[in-house]
Every structure is written in C-alpha cells, then in structure tokens.
Amino acid sequence: MDAPRIVEWVGAALAPLQVGVCALALVRRLWKTLPYFTAYLVLVVLVEGLRWGVIFASGVNSPTHQWTYWMTQPALILARGAALADICRAALGLYTGVWKLARLLLVVSGTFMLAFAAVHTNEAHRVSSYLLFLERELEFAVLISLMLILVLVRYYGLSLERPLDGIALGLGFYSSIVIISSSILIGSLSLPWWGFSLARSLGYAGALGMWAYALRAPVRERARPELGTVENYEAGSREIRNRMRELNDRLSDLMK
Amino acid sequence: MMSEITLYIVFVVLLLGASALLLRRPGGSRTAGDTGAEERAEFFPVHSRYFPQARRVLSLEDTRYMAGRASPQLYRRWRKSLRHAALLYLEGLREDFRRLNRLARLLALHSPKVQPKEELELARLNLKFQVLYGIVWCRLWLGRPTDERLGEMAALIGRLGSRLENASVGLRPASGALTP
C-alpha cells in the first residue's frame, strides 16, 4: 500500500472517532459548560463531511480539494480559538475580578501575537504558504493563550477540573502538532504532503482520544465558591481584617 | 531557516510540556473554595510574632559573650545550635510569608476588582522576600550577622499584612456575582 493511500485510510478511520466524540459531548450536555467547544466539535464533523464529499467527487489531490481544505481551515482555527476562550471562561468566570484581569491579559497577548503573525506572514509569497504561515501563527496564539490561562489558574491556587483539563490538553496538543508540521513544511526540510497530512491526522486522533477520555463520565455542574454568598464573604473579610490589624499592631510594637 | 524551525519546535514542545505540568493538580493543596473558619486560620503568620526573641538570640552581644567565656569546643557547639535554630526560624518566616501570600491571592480571587498594579506589587514583594531569604540563608551558613536582614524580612511580612488589611477593608461583595 502506498503512503497517500495510508493517509486516506487514517482519515477515513478518524471520521467515526470525530462523530463519536461529538456525540459524546452532546450526550454529556457539554454545551451548558462549554458552548463554543461543543460548536467546534459539531463544526469539525460538518467540515470533514464536506471535505470527504469533495474527495469522493474529485479526488484527494485535486485543486478543488486543496481549495476546500484551505478555505475551511481558518473557520476551524477561529472555532478553536473560541473553544479556548470557553475554557478560560469556565475556569475563571466564577471569579469576577480575576476573570476581568485574565480577559485583559488575553486580549493584550492575543493582539500582540496576531500583530506578530501579520508582520511575519508578509514574508510568504504564495497563497498556500501564506495560509500555512497564518495558520501556524494563529495556532501559536492559541497555545500561548492556553499557557497564560494555566499560569493564572495555578497562580490563584485553582485547578482545572475534569473535563476542562483533558479538553485544554487536547487543544494544546493539536495546536503543537499543527505548528510543528507547518514549520517543517514551510522550512527547507522536505516533508511530502502525505507526511504533513498523516502527522495532522494522527495528532488530531490523539486530541480526540484526550477529549473522549475527559468526557468519559457525566460532566458535573461547578459549584459557586464558598465565599460566593454575601454572608460568607462578609464574615471572611471581617475575620481577615481583624486578624491582620492584630498582626500589624503586634509587628509595629515589635519593630519599635 | 533551519534554525528557525528548530526554535519553533523546541519552543512548542517546551510550551506543551509546561502546560501538561500546569494541568496537574497541585498535590495536597486546597481548592479556592475551601475557605471555612479553620482553613482561614491557617493563612495567618505565626513565627514573625517571635521576632524579638529570635533577634535577641541571634544578636552579636551573645556571640561576643560566648566567645570570651566558653571553651572553644563548647563555643563551636553553641554556634552550630544557634545556626540550626536560626535556619529553623528563617524557614518559619518564609512559611509566614507564604501563608500571607496565599491569603493575598485568595482575596484577589474573590475580589470583584483586581488591579494589575496591586498584583504586580505583590509579585515584587514576593521576589524581594525570596531574595532576602537567599541572602540571610547564605549569611547564616557563612556565620555572618543576620539580625538586620531578618528585621527586613519581618518588615516585609508586616507590609504584606498591612496591604491585606487595607485590601480586606476595600472588599465589597460584587453586585452581580455574589447576590444569592
């Protein structure tokens, strides 16, 4: 069996997995927690269906397939970006102040990354390499933003609960595969087109596996933090204030 | 071009590895929701209250007195015990700072408004404290006087405590999120 044929088989094997994970997300009512991520999974199934339709009609190496692939790819990247925003909101959305700060940081870092991408992408001369450049830089923005949100989550002593952790890791993993494969294809290393497709298909299969594992059990509704009620909040802040005043008075006496 | 590709790949692998590490749940740590009365008590400093006693023990006067009166063997043993006690106290001060730092982050987490400037100030205090800790640790091992630096550390703990007192005065429930 020749290499391009293997790519087709891997792609065909991936289709039921994509549908399966999408169905699992719908069964788990994931749209209640992560509406954009659920929409992304549905979009992937629709786009893949369209791509396979084009492959059956005009062949995998046809210009029509290439055109369809590159024209639908930006929609998927944008949807992945929205899915990441979903994860950020689900992780920090319950904490009003920190969520505002996180949004500010994400907007600043995202704008910087996109500006960098715009400048960097100008180096490309052909449309296909332009799209590859753009895709790589956008995926880079996704990966950096994911990293930023994970740092913030850890800094404030929180942790991403299931299924957020697996979904975030899957997104990061697939973005990494896209960046690496695009970099090799753009660069002077000779990577055949089938190798590029195979790497991406396998990478996506890995991400789907992570998402399926994260969705293996029903998704629990997240409880509001204990300080989220007025009584607890006021009791907590009053106690902190008194204890801190006591400590500061004591320290001031000691320093004299 | 080749080096750029390598750079991209290495950077991406590092980012992914760091993300995977950050996704691991911190072992034994509490979630942000665990803020009952008992847990709150664990945030408050303990060791800095004994700063005058520690300063007295570590003062140069005692060292001079012992150097003049005790036998060399006893003096060496005394110095060793003193260094051990000082290191334990230093660790205690660090624990105090860590507790307050955790409390500061928790307050920020539940605060309806988080100012980037204040968060930067907290990070700066943290860095300064860690640097001081390193300096005092080295000086203790070298047998140099440390009471002044320890005083600076205790003062930093006081500053953080003062910031927290002010921050807790400014705390008001968020109009939307906290209304039952």
Short mmCIF file of C-alpha atoms in Angstrom, two decimals:
data_model
loop_
_atom_site.label_atom_id
_atom_site.label_comp_id
_atom_site.label_asym_id
_atom_site.label_seq_id
_atom_site.Cartn_x
_atom_site.Cartn_y
_atom_site.Cartn_z
CA MET A 1 0.00 0.00 0.00
CA ASP A 2 1.44 3.40 -0.95
CA ALA A 3 1.79 6.27 1.51
CA PRO A 4 -1.02 8.53 0.20
CA ARG A 5 -3.38 5.56 0.45
CA ILE A 6 -2.43 5.15 4.15
CA VAL A 7 -3.30 8.82 4.71
CA GLU A 8 -6.73 8.23 3.18
CA TRP A 9 -7.31 5.21 5.40
CA VAL A 10 -6.23 7.08 8.52
CA GLY A 11 -8.52 9.96 7.54
CA ALA A 12 -11.41 7.55 6.99
CA ALA A 13 -10.76 5.88 10.36
CA LEU A 14 -10.77 9.30 12.02
CA ALA A 15 -14.29 10.15 10.81
CA PRO A 16 -16.19 7.77 13.17
CA LEU A 17 -13.98 8.93 16.04
CA GLN A 18 -14.89 12.56 15.33
CA VAL A 19 -18.58 11.73 15.18
CA GLY A 20 -18.25 9.63 18.35
CA VAL A 21 -16.60 12.39 20.39
CA CYS A 22 -19.13 14.93 19.09
CA ALA A 23 -22.00 12.62 20.07
CA LEU A 24 -20.42 12.02 23.49
CA ALA A 25 -20.18 15.78 24.05
CA LEU A 26 -23.84 16.19 23.12
CA VAL A 27 -24.90 13.29 25.35
CA ARG A 28 -22.95 14.83 28.26
CA ARG A 29 -24.72 18.17 27.58
CA LEU A 30 -21.36 19.82 27.29
CA TRP A 31 -22.89 22.87 25.63
CA LYS A 32 -24.09 24.00 29.05
CA THR A 33 -20.48 24.40 30.25
CA LEU A 34 -18.55 24.82 27.00
CA PRO A 35 -20.89 26.02 24.24
CA TYR A 36 -18.13 27.10 21.83
CA PHE A 37 -16.15 23.91 22.23
CA THR A 38 -19.28 21.86 21.56
CA ALA A 39 -19.97 24.03 18.50
CA TYR A 40 -16.38 23.42 17.37
CA LEU A 41 -16.84 19.63 17.59
CA VAL A 42 -20.03 19.88 15.53
CA LEU A 43 -18.27 22.16 13.02
CA VAL A 44 -15.42 19.67 12.63
CA VAL A 45 -17.90 16.90 11.77
CA LEU A 46 -19.64 19.14 9.22
CA VAL A 47 -16.40 20.39 7.64
CA GLU A 48 -14.93 16.88 7.47
CA GLY A 49 -18.15 15.67 5.85
CA LEU A 50 -17.80 18.42 3.24
CA ARG A 51 -14.13 17.60 2.63
CA TRP A 52 -14.86 13.89 2.20
CA GLY A 53 -17.64 14.75 -0.21
CA VAL A 54 -15.14 16.74 -2.30
CA ILE A 55 -12.59 13.90 -2.10
CA PHE A 56 -15.14 11.38 -3.37
CA ALA A 57 -16.21 13.75 -6.14
CA SER A 58 -12.87 14.99 -7.42
CA GLY A 59 -10.04 13.10 -5.66
CA VAL A 60 -7.70 13.86 -2.81
CA ASN A 61 -5.05 15.55 -4.97
CA SER A 62 -7.48 17.71 -6.92
CA PRO A 63 -7.25 21.52 -6.76
CA THR A 64 -10.88 21.55 -5.60
CA HIS A 65 -9.97 19.55 -2.51
CA GLN A 66 -6.95 21.73 -1.84
CA TRP A 67 -9.08 24.84 -2.18
CA THR A 68 -11.83 23.44 0.06
CA TYR A 69 -9.26 22.38 2.64
CA TRP A 70 -7.58 25.78 2.90
CA MET A 71 -10.81 27.76 2.77
CA THR A 72 -12.40 25.78 5.62
CA GLN A 73 -9.26 25.66 7.74
CA PRO A 74 -9.45 29.31 9.01
CA ALA A 75 -13.01 28.66 10.23
CA LEU A 76 -11.75 25.69 12.25
CA ILE A 77 -8.85 27.71 13.71
CA LEU A 78 -11.19 30.52 14.72
CA ALA A 79 -13.53 27.96 16.26
CA ARG A 80 -10.59 26.51 18.19
CA GLY A 81 -9.77 30.00 19.45
CA ALA A 82 -13.38 30.40 20.59
CA ALA A 83 -13.18 26.97 22.28
CA LEU A 84 -10.13 28.16 24.17
CA ALA A 85 -12.00 31.28 25.30
CA ASP A 86 -14.71 28.90 26.51
CA ILE A 87 -12.19 27.03 28.65
CA CYS A 88 -10.83 30.29 30.08
CA ARG A 89 -14.33 31.46 31.00
CA ALA A 90 -15.25 28.11 32.52
CA ALA A 91 -12.03 28.11 34.58
CA LEU A 92 -12.13 31.66 35.92
CA GLY A 93 -15.58 33.02 35.08
CA LEU A 94 -16.89 32.49 38.62
CA TYR A 95 -14.23 34.86 39.98
CA THR A 96 -15.30 38.28 38.75
CA GLY A 97 -12.14 40.31 39.40
CA VAL A 98 -9.63 37.74 38.25
CA TRP A 99 -11.70 36.97 35.17
CA LYS A 100 -11.60 40.66 34.21
CA LEU A 101 -7.82 40.66 34.66
CA ALA A 102 -7.48 37.42 32.66
CA ARG A 103 -9.55 38.86 29.81
CA LEU A 104 -7.35 41.94 29.72
CA LEU A 105 -4.19 39.81 29.63
CA LEU A 106 -5.63 37.51 26.97
CA VAL A 107 -6.67 40.43 24.77
CA VAL A 108 -3.23 42.04 25.11
CA SER A 109 -1.33 38.82 24.42
CA GLY A 110 -3.71 37.81 21.61
CA THR A 111 -3.38 41.21 19.93
CA PHE A 112 0.39 41.06 20.21
CA MET A 113 0.51 37.55 18.74
CA LEU A 114 -1.81 38.47 15.87
CA ALA A 115 0.21 41.61 15.10
CA PHE A 116 3.36 39.48 15.11
CA ALA A 117 1.63 36.98 12.81
CA ALA A 118 0.59 39.76 10.42
CA VAL A 119 4.17 41.03 10.17
CA HIS A 120 5.68 37.56 9.97
CA THR A 121 3.20 36.29 7.39
CA ASN A 122 4.19 39.02 4.95
CA GLU A 123 7.31 37.00 4.25
CA ALA A 124 5.23 34.39 2.41
CA HIS A 125 4.98 34.78 -1.34
CA ARG A 126 2.46 32.15 -2.40
CA VAL A 127 -1.12 31.90 -1.20
CA SER A 128 -0.68 28.36 0.15
CA SER A 129 2.42 29.30 2.15
CA TYR A 130 0.63 32.47 3.29
CA LEU A 131 -2.18 30.32 4.71
CA LEU A 132 0.33 27.96 6.29
CA PHE A 133 2.11 30.88 7.93
CA LEU A 134 -1.17 32.34 9.11
CA GLU A 135 -2.36 29.02 10.46
CA ARG A 136 0.88 28.46 12.33
CA GLU A 137 0.85 31.89 13.92
CA LEU A 138 -2.81 31.59 14.91
CA GLU A 139 -2.18 28.20 16.49
CA PHE A 140 0.75 29.74 18.27
CA ALA A 141 -1.58 32.41 19.68
CA VAL A 142 -3.89 29.60 20.87
CA LEU A 143 -1.02 27.79 22.58
CA ILE A 144 0.36 30.93 24.26
CA SER A 145 -3.10 31.94 25.47
CA LEU A 146 -3.64 28.45 26.88
CA MET A 147 -0.33 28.67 28.69
CA LEU A 148 -1.22 32.11 30.06
CA ILE A 149 -4.55 30.95 31.43
CA LEU A 150 -2.97 27.88 33.02
CA VAL A 151 -0.38 30.08 34.74
CA LEU A 152 -3.16 32.34 36.06
CA VAL A 153 -5.20 29.36 37.25
CA ARG A 154 -2.20 27.93 39.09
CA TYR A 155 -1.16 31.34 40.46
CA TYR A 156 -4.53 31.77 42.16
CA GLY A 157 -4.40 28.26 43.61
CA LEU A 158 -7.10 26.83 41.37
CA SER A 159 -7.03 23.75 39.20
CA LEU A 160 -8.85 22.81 36.02
CA GLU A 161 -11.39 20.14 36.85
CA ARG A 162 -12.42 17.34 34.52
CA PRO A 163 -13.34 17.65 31.65
CA LEU A 164 -11.65 21.07 31.29
CA ASP A 165 -8.16 19.66 31.89
CA GLY A 166 -8.39 16.99 29.19
CA ILE A 167 -10.03 19.35 26.72
CA ALA A 168 -7.37 22.02 27.29
CA LEU A 169 -4.58 19.46 26.90
CA GLY A 170 -6.14 18.11 23.70
CA LEU A 171 -6.40 21.62 22.22
CA GLY A 172 -2.79 22.39 23.17
CA PHE A 173 -1.56 19.07 21.81
CA TYR A 174 -3.23 19.50 18.45
CA SER A 175 -2.04 23.11 18.16
CA SER A 176 1.51 21.90 18.82
CA ILE A 177 1.25 19.27 16.08
CA VAL A 178 -0.07 21.89 13.64
CA ILE A 179 2.74 24.32 14.48
CA ILE A 180 5.45 21.68 14.15
CA SER A 181 4.12 20.18 10.91
CA SER A 182 3.57 23.63 9.36
CA SER A 183 7.06 24.76 10.38
CA ILE A 184 8.61 21.71 8.74
CA LEU A 185 6.54 22.19 5.59
CA ILE A 186 7.34 25.91 5.38
CA GLY A 187 11.02 25.37 6.07
CA SER A 188 13.70 23.84 3.97
CA LEU A 189 13.10 20.34 5.34
CA SER A 190 11.42 18.29 2.66
CA LEU A 191 8.20 16.90 4.07
CA PRO A 192 5.88 15.38 1.48
CA TRP A 193 2.28 16.45 1.51
CA TRP A 194 1.13 13.00 2.62
CA GLY A 195 3.54 13.14 5.59
CA PHE A 196 2.08 16.50 6.57
CA SER A 197 -1.48 15.16 6.34
CA LEU A 198 -0.60 11.99 8.23
CA ALA A 199 1.04 13.93 11.08
CA ARG A 200 -2.03 16.14 11.41
CA SER A 201 -4.48 13.25 11.23
CA LEU A 202 -2.61 11.32 13.91
CA GLY A 203 -2.29 14.47 16.02
CA TYR A 204 -6.00 15.08 15.75
CA ALA A 205 -6.68 11.44 16.64
CA GLY A 206 -4.58 11.99 19.78
CA ALA A 207 -6.58 15.11 20.66
CA LEU A 208 -9.86 13.27 20.09
CA GLY A 209 -8.63 10.50 22.38
CA MET A 210 -7.89 13.07 25.11
CA TRP A 211 -11.32 14.67 24.71
CA ALA A 212 -13.07 11.29 24.76
CA TYR A 213 -11.20 10.36 27.94
CA ALA A 214 -12.10 13.71 29.55
CA LEU A 215 -15.77 13.12 28.70
CA ARG A 216 -15.83 9.52 29.96
CA ALA A 217 -18.10 10.40 32.90
CA PRO A 218 -21.00 12.87 33.20
CA VAL A 219 -19.91 16.49 33.49
CA ARG A 220 -20.55 17.88 36.97
CA GLU A 221 -22.00 21.33 37.37
CA ARG A 222 -19.45 23.59 39.03
CA ALA A 223 -20.36 24.87 42.47
CA ARG A 224 -20.08 28.56 43.25
CA PRO A 225 -17.10 29.24 45.58
CA GLU A 226 -17.89 29.26 49.29
CA LEU A 227 -17.18 32.97 49.58
CA GLY A 228 -19.72 33.48 46.83
CA THR A 229 -22.50 34.24 49.30
CA VAL A 230 -22.77 37.64 50.95
CA GLU A 231 -22.73 36.18 54.48
CA ASN A 232 -19.61 34.09 53.97
CA TYR A 233 -17.89 36.85 52.09
CA GLU A 234 -18.51 39.44 54.79
CA ALA A 235 -17.67 37.01 57.61
CA GLY A 236 -14.45 36.05 55.86
CA SER A 237 -13.34 39.60 55.11
CA ARG A 238 -14.22 40.76 58.66
CA GLU A 239 -12.14 37.99 60.18
CA ILE A 240 -9.22 38.70 57.86
CA ARG A 241 -9.39 42.41 58.65
CA ASN A 242 -9.38 41.83 62.41
CA ARG A 243 -6.60 39.28 62.31
CA MET A 244 -4.48 41.46 60.05
CA ARG A 245 -4.99 44.51 62.27
CA GLU A 246 -3.95 42.45 65.27
CA LEU A 247 -0.86 41.18 63.44
CA ASN A 248 0.13 44.63 62.23
CA ASP A 249 -0.24 46.17 65.66
CA ARG A 250 1.90 43.42 67.09
CA LEU A 251 4.55 43.78 64.41
CA SER A 252 4.61 47.56 64.83
CA ASP A 253 5.23 47.10 68.57
CA LEU A 254 7.98 44.60 67.92
CA MET A 255 9.76 46.85 65.46
CA LYS A 256 9.93 49.75 67.89
CA MET B 1 15.63 28.94 8.15
CA MET B 2 16.61 25.61 9.65
CA SER B 3 17.43 27.21 12.98
CA GLU B 4 14.07 28.98 12.97
CA ILE B 5 12.27 25.66 12.53
CA THR B 6 14.28 24.12 15.35
CA LEU B 7 13.50 27.13 17.52
CA TYR B 8 9.77 26.81 16.81
CA ILE B 9 9.75 23.08 17.53
CA VAL B 10 11.74 23.38 20.76
CA PHE B 11 9.59 26.28 21.94
CA VAL B 12 6.35 24.46 21.16
CA VAL B 13 7.50 21.27 22.88
CA LEU B 14 8.51 23.29 25.95
CA LEU B 15 5.15 25.12 25.97
CA LEU B 16 3.24 21.86 25.70
CA GLY B 17 5.33 20.25 28.44
CA ALA B 18 4.80 23.25 30.72
CA SER B 19 1.06 23.18 30.01
CA ALA B 20 0.89 19.48 30.91
CA LEU B 21 2.77 20.19 34.16
CA LEU B 22 0.48 23.12 35.00
CA LEU B 23 -2.56 20.94 34.36
CA ARG B 24 -1.52 18.50 37.07
CA ARG B 25 -3.49 19.15 40.22
CA PRO B 26 -1.27 20.51 42.98
CA GLY B 27 -0.89 17.69 45.50
CA GLY B 28 -2.45 18.29 48.89
CA SER B 29 -3.34 21.88 48.16
CA ARG B 30 -6.82 23.19 48.73
CA THR B 31 -9.17 24.43 46.11
CA ALA B 32 -10.09 28.07 46.23
CA GLY B 33 -13.47 27.22 47.68
CA ASP B 34 -12.01 25.83 50.93
CA THR B 35 -12.18 28.96 52.97
CA GLY B 36 -14.00 27.95 56.11
CA ALA B 37 -13.04 29.38 59.51
CA GLU B 38 -10.46 26.65 60.28
CA GLU B 39 -8.83 26.97 56.89
CA ARG B 40 -8.74 30.75 57.23
CA ALA B 41 -6.78 30.39 60.50
CA GLU B 42 -4.07 28.56 58.57
CA PHE B 43 -3.37 31.64 56.50
CA PHE B 44 -2.15 33.78 59.37
CA PRO B 45 1.52 34.18 60.32
CA VAL B 46 2.82 32.55 63.47
CA HIS B 47 6.61 32.79 63.56
CA SER B 48 7.04 36.53 62.94
CA ARG B 49 5.43 37.16 66.35
CA TYR B 50 8.56 35.79 67.98
CA PHE B 51 10.87 38.11 66.13
CA PRO B 52 12.17 39.97 69.28
CA GLN B 53 13.17 36.68 70.92
CA ALA B 54 14.86 35.48 67.74
CA ARG B 55 16.66 38.81 67.33
CA ARG B 56 17.91 38.64 70.89
CA VAL B 57 19.18 35.09 70.40
CA LEU B 58 20.96 35.99 67.17
CA SER B 59 22.46 39.22 68.49
CA LEU B 60 26.20 39.82 68.31
CA GLU B 61 26.37 40.51 72.05
CA ASP B 62 25.64 36.88 72.88
CA THR B 63 28.22 35.72 70.38
CA ARG B 64 30.89 38.02 71.86
CA TYR B 65 29.96 36.92 75.38
CA MET B 66 30.20 33.23 74.48
CA ALA B 67 33.44 33.72 72.55
CA GLY B 68 35.01 35.29 75.62
CA ARG B 69 33.72 32.86 78.24
CA ALA B 70 33.12 29.41 76.74
CA SER B 71 35.70 26.81 75.79
CA PRO B 72 36.39 26.51 72.03
CA GLN B 73 34.57 23.19 71.88
CA LEU B 74 31.51 24.48 73.68
CA TYR B 75 31.60 27.66 71.62
CA ARG B 76 31.58 25.62 68.37
CA ARG B 77 28.65 23.54 69.61
CA TRP B 78 26.82 26.66 70.65
CA ARG B 79 27.41 28.26 67.23
CA LYS B 80 26.16 25.12 65.49
CA SER B 81 22.97 25.02 67.58
CA LEU B 82 22.46 28.72 67.05
CA ARG B 83 22.78 28.35 63.29
CA HIS B 84 20.34 25.44 63.34
CA ALA B 85 17.82 27.48 65.34
CA ALA B 86 18.30 30.49 63.06
CA LEU B 87 17.71 28.37 59.97
CA LEU B 88 14.55 26.95 61.51
CA TYR B 89 13.34 30.44 62.34
CA LEU B 90 14.17 31.60 58.82
CA GLU B 91 12.10 28.74 57.42
CA GLY B 92 9.30 29.80 59.77
CA LEU B 93 9.39 33.36 58.45
CA ARG B 94 9.20 32.02 54.92
CA GLU B 95 6.21 29.91 55.90
CA ASP B 96 4.55 33.05 57.36
CA PHE B 97 5.13 34.95 54.14
CA ARG B 98 3.85 32.02 52.08
CA ARG B 99 0.65 31.93 54.13
CA LEU B 100 0.04 35.65 53.73
CA ASN B 101 0.85 35.43 50.06
CA ARG B 102 -1.70 32.67 49.66
CA LEU B 103 -4.23 34.76 51.53
CA ALA B 104 -3.48 37.77 49.30
CA ARG B 105 -4.13 35.66 46.21
CA LEU B 106 -7.29 34.27 47.71
CA LEU B 107 -8.53 37.79 48.47
CA ALA B 108 -7.74 38.81 44.90
CA LEU B 109 -9.53 35.72 43.61
CA HIS B 110 -12.73 36.63 45.43
CA SER B 111 -12.41 40.36 44.99
CA PRO B 112 -14.83 41.90 42.49
CA LYS B 113 -12.00 44.03 41.11
CA VAL B 114 -8.37 43.01 40.72
CA GLN B 115 -5.90 45.77 39.94
CA PRO B 116 -2.94 44.66 37.80
CA LYS B 117 -0.81 47.23 39.66
CA GLU B 118 -1.55 45.61 43.02
CA GLU B 119 -0.86 42.16 41.66
CA LEU B 120 2.49 43.40 40.35
CA GLU B 121 3.27 44.92 43.73
CA LEU B 122 2.52 41.57 45.36
CA ALA B 123 4.84 39.83 42.91
CA ARG B 124 7.54 42.43 43.68
CA LEU B 125 7.19 41.88 47.43
CA ASN B 126 7.37 38.15 46.85
CA LEU B 127 10.55 38.47 44.80
CA LYS B 128 12.14 40.79 47.35
CA PHE B 129 11.33 38.38 50.16
CA GLN B 130 12.78 35.41 48.27
CA VAL B 131 15.99 37.36 47.55
CA LEU B 132 16.27 38.35 51.22
CA TYR B 133 15.67 34.75 52.22
CA GLY B 134 18.55 33.65 50.00
CA ILE B 135 20.87 36.34 51.39
CA VAL B 136 20.04 35.51 55.03
CA TRP B 137 20.43 31.79 54.37
CA CYS B 138 23.90 32.34 52.87
CA ARG B 139 24.93 34.67 55.69
CA LEU B 140 23.82 32.16 58.29
CA TRP B 141 25.91 29.45 56.67
CA LEU B 142 28.88 31.79 56.50
CA GLY B 143 28.42 32.71 60.17
CA ARG B 144 27.79 36.39 59.41
CA PRO B 145 25.36 38.57 61.44
CA THR B 146 21.81 38.41 60.09
CA ASP B 147 19.59 40.27 62.55
CA GLU B 148 19.31 43.34 60.33
CA ARG B 149 18.25 41.30 57.31
CA LEU B 150 15.87 39.26 59.42
CA GLY B 151 14.36 42.55 60.52
CA GLU B 152 13.84 43.46 56.87
CA MET B 153 12.13 40.13 56.31
CA ALA B 154 9.81 40.66 59.27
CA ALA B 155 9.10 44.18 57.99
CA LEU B 156 8.15 42.75 54.60
CA ILE B 157 5.75 40.37 56.30
CA GLY B 158 4.32 43.39 58.11
CA ARG B 159 3.95 45.29 54.82
CA LEU B 160 2.13 42.39 53.26
CA GLY B 161 -0.10 42.15 56.32
CA SER B 162 -0.82 45.86 56.09
CA ARG B 163 -1.71 45.53 52.39
CA LEU B 164 -4.06 42.71 53.24
CA GLU B 165 -5.71 44.74 55.99
CA ASN B 166 -6.32 47.57 53.55
CA ALA B 167 -7.47 45.14 50.89
CA SER B 168 -9.97 43.50 53.23
CA VAL B 169 -11.36 46.93 54.18
CA GLY B 170 -11.95 47.58 50.49
CA LEU B 171 -13.71 44.28 49.93
CA ARG B 172 -17.33 44.60 48.99
CA PRO B 173 -19.48 41.87 47.53
CA ALA B 174 -19.74 42.05 43.73
CA SER B 175 -23.09 43.43 42.77
CA GLY B 176 -23.98 40.64 40.37
CA ALA B 177 -21.95 37.58 41.18
CA LEU B 178 -22.34 37.43 44.92
CA THR B 179 -26.00 38.18 45.42
CA PRO B 180 -27.74 34.96 46.45
#
